[in-house]
């Protein structure tokens, strides 16, 4: 059994999903999949089929362009009273729509994305500065005022090295913005192992708002704002998710693909943290 990727302590089995054991750390309580992931896992999991074929991933990621861009703008506005506009790194940027939304609000930045097709889309169609890669292996000697990770922390193959990278690339007093699913939410607790986010191998870690902030506080971050996310998804993605979960198609066909549907957001949170240390040693 895998030991805790955050504190290296022993773990115990909680339940099994899709032939993968979900484990809890016996010391810090972190919940994670019993999967030893590496960069090859990332490249395989986030190949083009993840973004275009549906199932647990996206039916057609680019259809959600407008919604994601709007979300980027909304986040830029939300954090404006805490953070001065500057240069940002958007981790797991996919095609770059969220980053583009930040740019609409006056930020400049770089998107970091392991899938080469998505990075290429952001570069050629959106005119963004995109890097192919992961935070765990990010070795550029650059500094950013903000690192954003929108629905990314659950996918990190090595979260402790990823957050160590964040610390080395943040400017002094820089900020980290995270949006993530909340495993302590009402729907997550009611649905148990059937909660949609228990979907290994693409999702590897399950945080609650509290568990994430507790961990990040221990490595030098301080939370300065947080909230719940109002989310919308396209009709096409909604149908794809429902079909994947329930296994039938016909009932949902009247929903147009391009329709923007509200998505229950009580199990989604965002947090803005400030890094108070200066750790440029790594
Ligand atoms: Zn632990």
JSON list of C-alpha atoms in Angstrom, two decimals, residues 170-265:
[
{"chain": "A", "resi": 170, "resn": "UNK", "atom": "CA", "xyz": [6.49, 32.73, -6.49]},
{"chain": "A", "resi": 171, "resn": "UNK", "atom": "CA", "xyz": [7.78, 36.25, -6.08]},
{"chain": "A", "resi": 172, "resn": "UNK", "atom": "CA", "xyz": [8.16, 37.42, -2.49]},
{"chain": "A", "resi": 173, "resn": "UNK", "atom": "CA", "xyz": [4.67, 37.79, -1.05]},
{"chain": "A", "resi": 174, "resn": "UNK", "atom": "CA", "xyz": [3.21, 36.01, -4.09]},
{"chain": "A", "resi": 175, "resn": "UNK", "atom": "CA", "xyz": [-0.18, 34.32, -4.14]},
{"chain": "A", "resi": 176, "resn": "UNK", "atom": "CA", "xyz": [-1.62, 30.91, -4.90]},
{"chain": "A", "resi": 177, "resn": "UNK", "atom": "CA", "xyz": [-5.20, 30.51, -6.14]},
{"chain": "A", "resi": 178, "resn": "UNK", "atom": "CA", "xyz": [-6.75, 27.05, -5.97]},
{"chain": "A", "resi": 179, "resn": "UNK", "atom": "CA", "xyz": [-10.17, 25.78, -6.98]},
{"chain": "A", "resi": 180, "resn": "UNK", "atom": "CA", "xyz": [-10.91, 22.22, -6.00]},
{"chain": "A", "resi": 181, "resn": "UNK", "atom": "CA", "xyz": [-13.59, 19.69, -5.20]},
{"chain": "A", "resi": 182, "resn": "UNK", "atom": "CA", "xyz": [-14.49, 19.35, -1.53]},
{"chain": "A", "resi": 183, "resn": "UNK", "atom": "CA", "xyz": [-14.58, 15.78, -0.30]},
{"chain": "A", "resi": 184, "resn": "UNK", "atom": "CA", "xyz": [-16.20, 16.98, 2.96]},
{"chain": "A", "resi": 185, "resn": "UNK", "atom": "CA", "xyz": [-19.13, 18.54, 1.08]},
{"chain": "A", "resi": 186, "resn": "UNK", "atom": "CA", "xyz": [-22.70, 17.38, 1.57]},
{"chain": "A", "resi": 187, "resn": "UNK", "atom": "CA", "xyz": [-22.94, 15.58, -1.77]},
{"chain": "A", "resi": 188, "resn": "UNK", "atom": "CA", "xyz": [-19.55, 13.92, -1.36]},
{"chain": "A", "resi": 189, "resn": "UNK", "atom": "CA", "xyz": [-20.58, 12.57, 2.04]},
{"chain": "A", "resi": 190, "resn": "UNK", "atom": "CA", "xyz": [-24.05, 11.47, 0.90]},
{"chain": "A", "resi": 191, "resn": "UNK", "atom": "CA", "xyz": [-22.79, 9.79, -2.28]},
{"chain": "A", "resi": 192, "resn": "UNK", "atom": "CA", "xyz": [-19.75, 8.18, -0.64]},
{"chain": "A", "resi": 193, "resn": "UNK", "atom": "CA", "xyz": [-17.76, 6.14, -3.15]},
{"chain": "A", "resi": 194, "resn": "UNK", "atom": "CA", "xyz": [-20.29, 7.08, -5.87]},
{"chain": "A", "resi": 195, "resn": "UNK", "atom": "CA", "xyz": [-19.37, 10.78, -5.73]},
{"chain": "A", "resi": 196, "resn": "UNK", "atom": "CA", "xyz": [-18.32, 11.85, -9.24]},
{"chain": "A", "resi": 197, "resn": "UNK", "atom": "CA", "xyz": [-14.87, 12.95, -8.17]},
{"chain": "A", "resi": 198, "resn": "UNK", "atom": "CA", "xyz": [-13.87, 9.46, -7.03]},
{"chain": "A", "resi": 199, "resn": "UNK", "atom": "CA", "xyz": [-12.67, 8.73, -10.53]},
{"chain": "A", "resi": 200, "resn": "UNK", "atom": "CA", "xyz": [-9.17, 7.29, -10.54]},
{"chain": "A", "resi": 201, "resn": "UNK", "atom": "CA", "xyz": [-6.84, 7.18, -12.36]},
{"chain": "A", "resi": 202, "resn": "UNK", "atom": "CA", "xyz": [-7.31, 10.77, -13.56]},
{"chain": "A", "resi": 203, "resn": "UNK", "atom": "CA", "xyz": [-8.11, 12.01, -10.04]},
{"chain": "A", "resi": 204, "resn": "UNK", "atom": "CA", "xyz": [-5.50, 10.88, -7.51]},
{"chain": "A", "resi": 205, "resn": "UNK", "atom": "CA", "xyz": [-6.15, 13.08, -4.43]},
{"chain": "A", "resi": 206, "resn": "UNK", "atom": "CA", "xyz": [-9.23, 14.21, -2.56]},
{"chain": "A", "resi": 207, "resn": "UNK", "atom": "CA", "xyz": [-9.04, 17.27, -0.33]},
{"chain": "A", "resi": 208, "resn": "UNK", "atom": "CA", "xyz": [-11.52, 19.11, 1.79]},
{"chain": "A", "resi": 209, "resn": "UNK", "atom": "CA", "xyz": [-11.19, 22.87, 2.01]},
{"chain": "A", "resi": 210, "resn": "UNK", "atom": "CA", "xyz": [-9.91, 22.40, 5.54]},
{"chain": "A", "resi": 211, "resn": "UNK", "atom": "CA", "xyz": [-7.44, 19.61, 4.77]},
{"chain": "A", "resi": 212, "resn": "UNK", "atom": "CA", "xyz": [-5.91, 21.54, 1.89]},
{"chain": "A", "resi": 213, "resn": "UNK", "atom": "CA", "xyz": [-5.51, 24.76, 3.86]},
{"chain": "A", "resi": 214, "resn": "UNK", "atom": "CA", "xyz": [-4.11, 22.88, 6.86]},
{"chain": "A", "resi": 215, "resn": "UNK", "atom": "CA", "xyz": [-1.48, 21.27, 4.65]},
{"chain": "A", "resi": 216, "resn": "UNK", "atom": "CA", "xyz": [-0.57, 24.51, 2.88]},
{"chain": "A", "resi": 217, "resn": "UNK", "atom": "CA", "xyz": [-0.37, 26.40, 6.20]},
{"chain": "A", "resi": 218, "resn": "UNK", "atom": "CA", "xyz": [2.22, 23.88, 7.31]},
{"chain": "A", "resi": 219, "resn": "UNK", "atom": "CA", "xyz": [4.46, 24.74, 4.37]},
{"chain": "A", "resi": 220, "resn": "UNK", "atom": "CA", "xyz": [4.29, 28.53, 4.66]},
{"chain": "A", "resi": 221, "resn": "UNK", "atom": "CA", "xyz": [1.03, 29.63, 3.04]},
{"chain": "A", "resi": 222, "resn": "UNK", "atom": "CA", "xyz": [-1.65, 31.73, 4.69]},
{"chain": "A", "resi": 223, "resn": "UNK", "atom": "CA", "xyz": [-5.26, 31.76, 3.49]},
{"chain": "A", "resi": 224, "resn": "UNK", "atom": "CA", "xyz": [-6.54, 35.28, 2.89]},
{"chain": "A", "resi": 225, "resn": "UNK", "atom": "CA", "xyz": [-9.85, 34.65, 1.08]},
{"chain": "A", "resi": 226, "resn": "UNK", "atom": "CA", "xyz": [-12.07, 31.74, 0.11]},
{"chain": "A", "resi": 227, "resn": "UNK", "atom": "CA", "xyz": [-15.52, 30.94, -1.23]},
{"chain": "A", "resi": 228, "resn": "UNK", "atom": "CA", "xyz": [-17.76, 28.59, -3.17]},
{"chain": "A", "resi": 229, "resn": "UNK", "atom": "CA", "xyz": [-17.74, 28.44, -6.95]},
{"chain": "A", "resi": 230, "resn": "UNK", "atom": "CA", "xyz": [-20.78, 28.92, -9.09]},
{"chain": "A", "resi": 231, "resn": "UNK", "atom": "CA", "xyz": [-20.25, 26.72, -12.03]},
{"chain": "A", "resi": 232, "resn": "UNK", "atom": "CA", "xyz": [-21.80, 26.10, -15.41]},
{"chain": "A", "resi": 233, "resn": "UNK", "atom": "CA", "xyz": [-21.11, 23.33, -17.86]},
{"chain": "A", "resi": 234, "resn": "UNK", "atom": "CA", "xyz": [-22.20, 22.71, -21.44]},
{"chain": "A", "resi": 235, "resn": "UNK", "atom": "CA", "xyz": [-25.12, 20.44, -22.29]},
{"chain": "A", "resi": 236, "resn": "UNK", "atom": "CA", "xyz": [-22.71, 18.16, -24.11]},
{"chain": "A", "resi": 237, "resn": "UNK", "atom": "CA", "xyz": [-20.53, 17.66, -21.05]},
{"chain": "A", "resi": 238, "resn": "UNK", "atom": "CA", "xyz": [-23.55, 17.16, -18.79]},
{"chain": "A", "resi": 239, "resn": "UNK", "atom": "CA", "xyz": [-24.89, 14.46, -21.09]},
{"chain": "A", "resi": 240, "resn": "UNK", "atom": "CA", "xyz": [-21.50, 12.83, -21.31]},
{"chain": "A", "resi": 241, "resn": "UNK", "atom": "CA", "xyz": [-21.16, 12.70, -17.51]},
{"chain": "A", "resi": 242, "resn": "UNK", "atom": "CA", "xyz": [-24.70, 11.38, -17.04]},
{"chain": "A", "resi": 243, "resn": "UNK", "atom": "CA", "xyz": [-24.20, 8.70, -19.66]},
{"chain": "A", "resi": 244, "resn": "UNK", "atom": "CA", "xyz": [-20.91, 7.71, -18.08]},
{"chain": "A", "resi": 245, "resn": "UNK", "atom": "CA", "xyz": [-22.51, 7.41, -14.62]},
{"chain": "A", "resi": 246, "resn": "UNK", "atom": "CA", "xyz": [-25.87, 5.94, -15.59]},
{"chain": "A", "resi": 247, "resn": "UNK", "atom": "CA", "xyz": [-25.04, 4.13, -18.80]},
{"chain": "A", "resi": 248, "resn": "UNK", "atom": "CA", "xyz": [-27.88, 5.28, -21.07]},
{"chain": "A", "resi": 249, "resn": "UNK", "atom": "CA", "xyz": [-28.31, 7.95, -23.67]},
{"chain": "A", "resi": 250, "resn": "UNK", "atom": "CA", "xyz": [-31.82, 8.59, -24.97]},
{"chain": "A", "resi": 251, "resn": "UNK", "atom": "CA", "xyz": [-33.32, 10.49, -22.05]},
{"chain": "A", "resi": 252, "resn": "UNK", "atom": "CA", "xyz": [-30.83, 13.32, -22.30]},
{"chain": "A", "resi": 253, "resn": "UNK", "atom": "CA", "xyz": [-30.78, 13.85, -26.04]},
{"chain": "A", "resi": 254, "resn": "UNK", "atom": "CA", "xyz": [-33.16, 16.88, -25.99]},
{"chain": "A", "resi": 255, "resn": "UNK", "atom": "CA", "xyz": [-30.49, 18.90, -24.12]},
{"chain": "A", "resi": 256, "resn": "UNK", "atom": "CA", "xyz": [-28.64, 20.99, -26.74]},
{"chain": "A", "resi": 257, "resn": "UNK", "atom": "CA", "xyz": [-24.85, 20.56, -26.62]},
{"chain": "A", "resi": 258, "resn": "UNK", "atom": "CA", "xyz": [-24.19, 24.27, -26.46]},
{"chain": "A", "resi": 259, "resn": "UNK", "atom": "CA", "xyz": [-26.65, 24.98, -23.64]},
{"chain": "A", "resi": 260, "resn": "UNK", "atom": "CA", "xyz": [-25.03, 26.39, -20.52]},
{"chain": "A", "resi": 261, "resn": "UNK", "atom": "CA", "xyz": [-26.25, 24.43, -17.50]},
{"chain": "A", "resi": 262, "resn": "UNK", "atom": "CA", "xyz": [-25.82, 25.42, -13.87]},
{"chain": "A", "resi": 263, "resn": "UNK", "atom": "CA", "xyz": [-23.84, 22.82, -11.98]},
{"chain": "A", "resi": 264, "resn": "UNK", "atom": "CA", "xyz": [-24.22, 22.19, -8.25]},
{"chain": "A", "resi": 265, "resn": "UNK", "atom": "CA", "xyz": [-21.30, 23.92, -6.68]}
]
